[in-house]
Amino acid sequence: MIPDPAAFIRSETRLRPVPHAPEISLHVADEATELWQKTEEELGEIGLPPPFWAFAWAGGQALARYILDHPETVRGRRVLDFASGSGLVAIAAVKAGATEVTACDIDPFAIAAMDINAAANGVSITPLQADIVGEDRGWDTVLAGDICYERDLAERVIQWLFALSERGATVLIGDPGRSYLPKDRLEILADYEVPVTRTLEDADIKKSNVWRFRQP
């Protein structure tokens, strides 16, 4: 039996300020490894992905901080937050003045987490459970945090984001030095020292950057 995602999230997380963007609070797990194991044990049989939605990842924190500090990036714009997870970056975009924010993820638990977190921050976003890589729905700004941790995923997504950038969208990527980030195609807009969960990142602070595609 598939558990109720919202009930599972509320029972397994606590609402806390995001370390590098304390203007925003998220429902996050107390113990990273414990929730990871519990998710695999209780939910793994139905084929759900790991609980990426239960943590404020370094790339997302950097991207949220950048948006809050540079609201002109999203103000008055239609925004896509790709692989949104907790909804952190989407919430930051709304707070910075975006007209409309779509938060996309393939995990139904992430979709539930976005709704819960948006409500906790008093904002409205549009969750979308779909694989939209390759699509172009006319977004003005596209945001992607921590997407380059797997080779095949990174290659597929980067090509799509590059195409969106080429047609005129503002595309920003938050990344803490993942293995498959194509740095040769990108340039740094900002760098941050982001507090993270040691059990996830093997560090207490993770240097993270906000990137955009190199301008021709």
PDB file of C-alpha atoms in Angstrom:
ATOM      1  CA  MET A   1       0.000   0.000   0.000  1.00  0.00           C
ATOM      2  CA  ILE A   2       1.335   3.436  -0.968  1.00  0.00           C
ATOM      3  CA  PRO A   3       1.505   5.667   2.125  1.00  0.00           C
ATOM      4  CA  ASP A   4       0.111   9.175   2.159  1.00  0.00           C
ATOM      5  CA  PRO A   5       3.056  11.358   1.103  1.00  0.00           C
ATOM      6  CA  ALA A   6       2.023  14.427   3.115  1.00  0.00           C
ATOM      7  CA  ALA A   7       1.506  12.388   6.282  1.00  0.00           C
ATOM      8  CA  PHE A   8       4.864  10.637   5.817  1.00  0.00           C
ATOM      9  CA  ILE A   9       6.662  13.958   5.319  1.00  0.00           C
ATOM     10  CA  ARG A  10       5.076  15.571   8.355  1.00  0.00           C
ATOM     11  CA  SER A  11       5.900  12.592  10.567  1.00  0.00           C
ATOM     12  CA  GLU A  12       9.518  12.242   9.439  1.00  0.00           C
ATOM     13  CA  THR A  13      10.671  15.875   9.197  1.00  0.00           C
ATOM     14  CA  ARG A  14      10.767  19.118  11.145  1.00  0.00           C
ATOM     15  CA  LEU A  15      10.300  22.689   9.935  1.00  0.00           C
ATOM     16  CA  ARG A  16      13.621  24.523  10.135  1.00  0.00           C
ATOM     17  CA  PRO A  17      15.215  27.627   8.582  1.00  0.00           C
ATOM     18  CA  VAL A  18      17.480  26.934   5.613  1.00  0.00           C
ATOM     19  CA  PRO A  19      21.063  27.578   6.803  1.00  0.00           C
ATOM     20  CA  HIS A  20      22.172  29.716   3.846  1.00  0.00           C
ATOM     21  CA  ALA A  21      18.739  31.228   3.140  1.00  0.00           C
ATOM     22  CA  PRO A  22      17.122  31.643   6.593  1.00  0.00           C
ATOM     23  CA  GLU A  23      14.303  33.693   5.097  1.00  0.00           C
ATOM     24  CA  ILE A  24      12.913  30.306   4.041  1.00  0.00           C
ATOM     25  CA  SER A  25      11.985  27.344   6.248  1.00  0.00           C
ATOM     26  CA  LEU A  26      11.713  23.747   5.036  1.00  0.00           C
ATOM     27  CA  HIS A  27      10.506  20.449   6.428  1.00  0.00           C
ATOM     28  CA  VAL A  28      13.799  18.554   6.629  1.00  0.00           C
ATOM     29  CA  ALA A  29      14.936  15.265   8.153  1.00  0.00           C
ATOM     30  CA  ASP A  30      16.699  15.218  11.523  1.00  0.00           C
ATOM     31  CA  GLU A  31      18.889  12.271  10.603  1.00  0.00           C
ATOM     32  CA  ALA A  32      19.783  11.934   6.946  1.00  0.00           C
ATOM     33  CA  THR A  33      20.848   8.301   6.967  1.00  0.00           C
ATOM     34  CA  GLU A  34      17.925   7.218   9.154  1.00  0.00           C
ATOM     35  CA  LEU A  35      15.320   8.684   6.803  1.00  0.00           C
ATOM     36  CA  TRP A  36      17.160   7.351   3.756  1.00  0.00           C
ATOM     37  CA  GLN A  37      17.100   3.848   5.204  1.00  0.00           C
ATOM     38  CA  LYS A  38      13.491   4.159   6.336  1.00  0.00           C
ATOM     39  CA  THR A  39      12.425   5.321   2.888  1.00  0.00           C
ATOM     40  CA  GLU A  40      14.199   2.406   1.239  1.00  0.00           C
ATOM     41  CA  GLU A  41      12.705  -0.096   3.667  1.00  0.00           C
ATOM     42  CA  GLU A  42       9.143   1.224   3.749  1.00  0.00           C
ATOM     43  CA  LEU A  43       8.774   2.725   0.310  1.00  0.00           C
ATOM     44  CA  GLY A  44      11.383   1.017  -1.818  1.00  0.00           C
ATOM     45  CA  GLU A  45       9.085  -1.781  -2.838  1.00  0.00           C
ATOM     46  CA  ILE A  46       6.906   0.619  -4.789  1.00  0.00           C
ATOM     47  CA  GLY A  47       9.833   2.015  -6.742  1.00  0.00           C
ATOM     48  CA  LEU A  48      10.113   5.499  -5.295  1.00  0.00           C
ATOM     49  CA  PRO A  49      13.379   7.448  -5.631  1.00  0.00           C
ATOM     50  CA  PRO A  50      15.449   8.374  -2.546  1.00  0.00           C
ATOM     51  CA  PRO A  51      14.138  11.249  -0.370  1.00  0.00           C
ATOM     52  CA  PHE A  52      16.032  14.098  -1.984  1.00  0.00           C
ATOM     53  CA  TRP A  53      13.113  16.314  -0.936  1.00  0.00           C
ATOM     54  CA  ALA A  54      14.029  15.978   2.753  1.00  0.00           C
ATOM     55  CA  PHE A  55      17.266  17.968   2.634  1.00  0.00           C
ATOM     56  CA  ALA A  56      18.460  21.463   1.694  1.00  0.00           C
ATOM     57  CA  TRP A  57      21.188  20.500  -0.791  1.00  0.00           C
ATOM     58  CA  ALA A  58      24.174  22.770  -1.258  1.00  0.00           C
ATOM     59  CA  GLY A  59      23.478  23.673  -4.888  1.00  0.00           C
ATOM     60  CA  GLY A  60      19.883  24.559  -4.114  1.00  0.00           C
ATOM     61  CA  GLN A  61      20.898  26.673  -1.120  1.00  0.00           C
ATOM     62  CA  ALA A  62      23.378  28.603  -3.253  1.00  0.00           C
ATOM     63  CA  LEU A  63      20.803  29.168  -5.972  1.00  0.00           C
ATOM     64  CA  ALA A  64      18.147  30.275  -3.470  1.00  0.00           C
ATOM     65  CA  ARG A  65      20.596  32.719  -1.884  1.00  0.00           C
ATOM     66  CA  TYR A  66      21.513  34.156  -5.265  1.00  0.00           C
ATOM     67  CA  ILE A  67      17.886  34.661  -6.270  1.00  0.00           C
ATOM     68  CA  LEU A  68      16.995  36.334  -2.980  1.00  0.00           C
ATOM     69  CA  ASP A  69      19.998  38.651  -3.341  1.00  0.00           C
ATOM     70  CA  HIS A  70      19.392  39.299  -7.069  1.00  0.00           C
ATOM     71  CA  PRO A  71      15.592  39.446  -7.417  1.00  0.00           C
ATOM     72  CA  GLU A  72      15.867  40.984 -10.877  1.00  0.00           C
ATOM     73  CA  THR A  73      16.733  37.472 -12.061  1.00  0.00           C
ATOM     74  CA  VAL A  74      13.125  36.363 -11.582  1.00  0.00           C
ATOM     75  CA  ARG A  75      11.024  39.460 -10.839  1.00  0.00           C
ATOM     76  CA  GLY A  76       7.961  39.642 -13.072  1.00  0.00           C
ATOM     77  CA  ARG A  77       8.974  36.450 -14.889  1.00  0.00           C
ATOM     78  CA  ARG A  78       7.586  32.980 -15.534  1.00  0.00           C
ATOM     79  CA  VAL A  79      10.012  30.656 -13.791  1.00  0.00           C
ATOM     80  CA  LEU A  80      10.730  26.917 -13.876  1.00  0.00           C
ATOM     81  CA  ASP A  81      12.504  25.276 -10.938  1.00  0.00           C
ATOM     82  CA  PHE A  82      13.703  21.976 -12.399  1.00  0.00           C
ATOM     83  CA  ALA A  83      14.198  18.906 -10.147  1.00  0.00           C
ATOM     84  CA  SER A  84      12.819  21.050  -7.363  1.00  0.00           C
ATOM     85  CA  GLY A  85      12.878  18.477  -4.545  1.00  0.00           C
ATOM     86  CA  SER A  86      11.850  20.367  -1.416  1.00  0.00           C
ATOM     87  CA  GLY A  87      10.742  23.398  -3.421  1.00  0.00           C
ATOM     88  CA  LEU A  88      13.456  25.595  -1.889  1.00  0.00           C
ATOM     89  CA  VAL A  89      14.492  27.378  -5.084  1.00  0.00           C
ATOM     90  CA  ALA A  90      10.901  27.777  -6.257  1.00  0.00           C
ATOM     91  CA  ILE A  91       9.954  29.388  -2.938  1.00  0.00           C
ATOM     92  CA  ALA A  92      12.913  31.745  -3.219  1.00  0.00           C
ATOM     93  CA  ALA A  93      11.767  32.749  -6.708  1.00  0.00           C
ATOM     94  CA  VAL A  94       8.267  33.603  -5.475  1.00  0.00           C
ATOM     95  CA  LYS A  95       9.686  35.610  -2.580  1.00  0.00           C
ATOM     96  CA  ALA A  96      11.904  37.488  -5.057  1.00  0.00           C
ATOM     97  CA  GLY A  97       8.895  38.551  -7.138  1.00  0.00           C
ATOM     98  CA  ALA A  98       8.392  35.957  -9.869  1.00  0.00           C
ATOM     99  CA  THR A  99       4.984  36.172 -11.527  1.00  0.00           C
ATOM    100  CA  GLU A 100       4.529  32.413 -11.831  1.00  0.00           C
ATOM    101  CA  VAL A 101       6.720  29.556 -10.590  1.00  0.00           C
ATOM    102  CA  THR A 102       6.462  25.947 -11.730  1.00  0.00           C
ATOM    103  CA  ALA A 103       8.314  23.482  -9.503  1.00  0.00           C
ATOM    104  CA  CYS A 104       8.968  20.233 -11.355  1.00  0.00           C
ATOM    105  CA  ASP A 105      10.010  16.833 -10.024  1.00  0.00           C
ATOM    106  CA  ILE A 106       9.314  13.192 -10.884  1.00  0.00           C
ATOM    107  CA  ASP A 107       8.917  12.070  -7.251  1.00  0.00           C
ATOM    108  CA  PRO A 108       5.355  12.235  -5.849  1.00  0.00           C
ATOM    109  CA  PHE A 109       6.793  12.760  -2.366  1.00  0.00           C
ATOM    110  CA  ALA A 110       8.706  15.799  -3.630  1.00  0.00           C
ATOM    111  CA  ILE A 111       5.455  17.175  -5.041  1.00  0.00           C
ATOM    112  CA  ALA A 112       3.841  16.792  -1.618  1.00  0.00           C
ATOM    113  CA  ALA A 113       6.888  18.343   0.089  1.00  0.00           C
ATOM    114  CA  MET A 114       6.741  21.371  -2.212  1.00  0.00           C
ATOM    115  CA  ASP A 115       3.118  22.002  -1.286  1.00  0.00           C
ATOM    116  CA  ILE A 116       3.808  21.668   2.431  1.00  0.00           C
ATOM    117  CA  ASN A 117       6.897  23.893   2.283  1.00  0.00           C
ATOM    118  CA  ALA A 118       5.229  26.537   0.125  1.00  0.00           C
ATOM    119  CA  ALA A 119       2.340  26.754   2.603  1.00  0.00           C
ATOM    120  CA  ALA A 120       4.787  27.019   5.515  1.00  0.00           C
ATOM    121  CA  ASN A 121       6.386  30.032   3.801  1.00  0.00           C
ATOM    122  CA  GLY A 122       3.110  31.668   2.813  1.00  0.00           C
ATOM    123  CA  VAL A 123       3.692  31.457  -0.937  1.00  0.00           C
ATOM    124  CA  SER A 124       2.028  29.757  -3.886  1.00  0.00           C
ATOM    125  CA  ILE A 125       3.864  27.641  -6.454  1.00  0.00           C
ATOM    126  CA  THR A 126       2.658  25.239  -9.153  1.00  0.00           C
ATOM    127  CA  PRO A 127       3.990  21.704  -8.559  1.00  0.00           C
ATOM    128  CA  LEU A 128       4.426  19.577 -11.684  1.00  0.00           C
ATOM    129  CA  GLN A 129       5.137  15.836 -11.507  1.00  0.00           C
ATOM    130  CA  ALA A 130       6.620  15.070 -14.917  1.00  0.00           C
ATOM    131  CA  ASP A 131       9.816  14.475 -16.858  1.00  0.00           C
ATOM    132  CA  ILE A 132       9.919  17.662 -18.915  1.00  0.00           C
ATOM    133  CA  VAL A 133      13.488  17.431 -20.212  1.00  0.00           C
ATOM    134  CA  GLY A 134      13.331  18.454 -23.860  1.00  0.00           C
ATOM    135  CA  GLU A 135      10.216  20.585 -23.459  1.00  0.00           C
ATOM    136  CA  ASP A 136       9.996  24.356 -23.777  1.00  0.00           C
ATOM    137  CA  ARG A 137       6.915  25.964 -22.288  1.00  0.00           C
ATOM    138  CA  GLY A 138       8.147  29.492 -22.734  1.00  0.00           C
ATOM    139  CA  TRP A 139       9.734  30.032 -19.324  1.00  0.00           C
ATOM    140  CA  ASP A 140      11.635  33.273 -18.889  1.00  0.00           C
ATOM    141  CA  THR A 141      13.976  31.924 -16.215  1.00  0.00           C
ATOM    142  CA  VAL A 142      14.976  28.291 -15.606  1.00  0.00           C
ATOM    143  CA  LEU A 143      16.628  27.302 -12.333  1.00  0.00           C
ATOM    144  CA  ALA A 144      18.364  23.989 -11.612  1.00  0.00           C
ATOM    145  CA  GLY A 145      20.082  23.070  -8.358  1.00  0.00           C
ATOM    146  CA  ASP A 146      22.347  20.052  -7.883  1.00  0.00           C
ATOM    147  CA  ILE A 147      21.581  18.186 -11.106  1.00  0.00           C
ATOM    148  CA  CYS A 148      25.036  16.956 -12.137  1.00  0.00           C
ATOM    149  CA  TYR A 149      25.575  14.017  -9.789  1.00  0.00           C
ATOM    150  CA  GLU A 150      24.960  11.308 -12.433  1.00  0.00           C
ATOM    151  CA  ARG A 151      26.617  11.256 -15.864  1.00  0.00           C
ATOM    152  CA  ASP A 152      23.639  10.315 -18.034  1.00  0.00           C
ATOM    153  CA  LEU A 153      21.263  12.683 -16.240  1.00  0.00           C
ATOM    154  CA  ALA A 154      23.728  15.563 -16.386  1.00  0.00           C
ATOM    155  CA  GLU A 155      24.401  15.153 -20.116  1.00  0.00           C
ATOM    156  CA  ARG A 156      20.703  14.976 -20.947  1.00  0.00           C
ATOM    157  CA  VAL A 157      19.702  17.924 -18.786  1.00  0.00           C
ATOM    158  CA  ILE A 158      22.621  20.180 -19.720  1.00  0.00           C
ATOM    159  CA  GLN A 159      21.865  19.845 -23.444  1.00  0.00           C
ATOM    160  CA  TRP A 160      18.248  20.819 -22.769  1.00  0.00           C
ATOM    161  CA  LEU A 161      19.190  23.756 -20.541  1.00  0.00           C
ATOM    162  CA  PHE A 162      21.683  24.962 -23.138  1.00  0.00           C
ATOM    163  CA  ALA A 163      18.959  24.963 -25.791  1.00  0.00           C
ATOM    164  CA  LEU A 164      16.696  26.995 -23.502  1.00  0.00           C
ATOM    165  CA  SER A 165      19.524  29.443 -22.895  1.00  0.00           C
ATOM    166  CA  GLU A 166      20.199  29.728 -26.623  1.00  0.00           C
ATOM    167  CA  ARG A 167      16.597  30.725 -27.311  1.00  0.00           C
ATOM    168  CA  GLY A 168      16.822  33.493 -24.709  1.00  0.00           C
ATOM    169  CA  ALA A 169      15.822  32.077 -21.331  1.00  0.00           C
ATOM    170  CA  THR A 170      17.893  33.001 -18.291  1.00  0.00           C
ATOM    171  CA  VAL A 171      19.301  29.664 -17.101  1.00  0.00           C
ATOM    172  CA  LEU A 172      21.021  29.419 -13.713  1.00  0.00           C
ATOM    173  CA  ILE A 173      22.600  26.286 -12.221  1.00  0.00           C
ATOM    174  CA  GLY A 174      23.504  25.862  -8.555  1.00  0.00           C
ATOM    175  CA  ASP A 175      26.261  23.312  -7.989  1.00  0.00           C
ATOM    176  CA  PRO A 176      28.731  22.392  -5.211  1.00  0.00           C
ATOM    177  CA  GLY A 177      31.298  20.775  -7.481  1.00  0.00           C
ATOM    178  CA  ARG A 178      29.489  17.646  -8.627  1.00  0.00           C
ATOM    179  CA  SER A 179      31.495  15.359 -10.879  1.00  0.00           C
ATOM    180  CA  TYR A 180      29.555  15.862 -14.100  1.00  0.00           C
ATOM    181  CA  LEU A 181      29.153  19.643 -14.173  1.00  0.00           C
ATOM    182  CA  PRO A 182      30.465  20.801 -17.608  1.00  0.00           C
ATOM    183  CA  LYS A 183      32.522  23.720 -16.309  1.00  0.00           C
ATOM    184  CA  ASP A 184      34.019  24.355 -19.743  1.00  0.00           C
ATOM    185  CA  ARG A 185      30.576  25.476 -20.974  1.00  0.00           C
ATOM    186  CA  LEU A 186      29.760  27.598 -17.952  1.00  0.00           C
ATOM    187  CA  GLU A 187      30.876  30.688 -16.069  1.00  0.00           C
ATOM    188  CA  ILE A 188      30.542  31.512 -12.372  1.00  0.00           C
ATOM    189  CA  LEU A 189      28.151  34.234 -11.242  1.00  0.00           C
ATOM    190  CA  ALA A 190      28.591  33.771  -7.493  1.00  0.00           C
ATOM    191  CA  ASP A 191      30.306  31.535  -4.957  1.00  0.00           C
ATOM    192  CA  TYR A 192      29.213  30.676  -1.435  1.00  0.00           C
ATOM    193  CA  GLU A 193      30.298  28.669   1.582  1.00  0.00           C
ATOM    194  CA  VAL A 194      27.150  26.672   2.319  1.00  0.00           C
ATOM    195  CA  PRO A 195      26.428  24.804   5.588  1.00  0.00           C
ATOM    196  CA  VAL A 196      25.415  21.220   4.800  1.00  0.00           C
ATOM    197  CA  THR A 197      24.688  17.890   6.477  1.00  0.00           C
ATOM    198  CA  ARG A 198      27.940  15.993   7.078  1.00  0.00           C
ATOM    199  CA  THR A 199      26.301  12.589   6.670  1.00  0.00           C
ATOM    200  CA  LEU A 200      25.295  13.580   3.129  1.00  0.00           C
ATOM    201  CA  GLU A 201      28.288  15.594   1.970  1.00  0.00           C
ATOM    202  CA  ASP A 202      31.147  14.399   4.223  1.00  0.00           C
ATOM    203  CA  ALA A 203      31.664  18.044   5.215  1.00  0.00           C
ATOM    204  CA  ASP A 204      30.059  20.755   7.329  1.00  0.00           C
ATOM    205  CA  ILE A 205      30.610  23.484   4.732  1.00  0.00           C
ATOM    206  CA  LYS A 206      30.447  22.985   0.973  1.00  0.00           C
ATOM    207  CA  LYS A 207      31.769  25.556  -1.486  1.00  0.00           C
ATOM    208  CA  SER A 208      28.977  26.063  -3.995  1.00  0.00           C
ATOM    209  CA  ASN A 209      28.610  28.178  -7.089  1.00  0.00           C
ATOM    210  CA  VAL A 210      25.877  29.659  -9.234  1.00  0.00           C
ATOM    211  CA  TRP A 211      26.657  29.206 -12.919  1.00  0.00           C
ATOM    212  CA  ARG A 212      25.318  30.308 -16.283  1.00  0.00           C
ATOM    213  CA  PHE A 213      26.218  29.269 -19.821  1.00  0.00           C
ATOM    214  CA  ARG A 214      29.088  31.184 -21.339  1.00  0.00           C
ATOM    215  CA  GLN A 215      27.941  34.078 -23.454  1.00  0.00           C
ATOM    216  CA  PRO A 216      28.912  33.933 -27.150  1.00  0.00           C
TER     217      PRO A 216
END
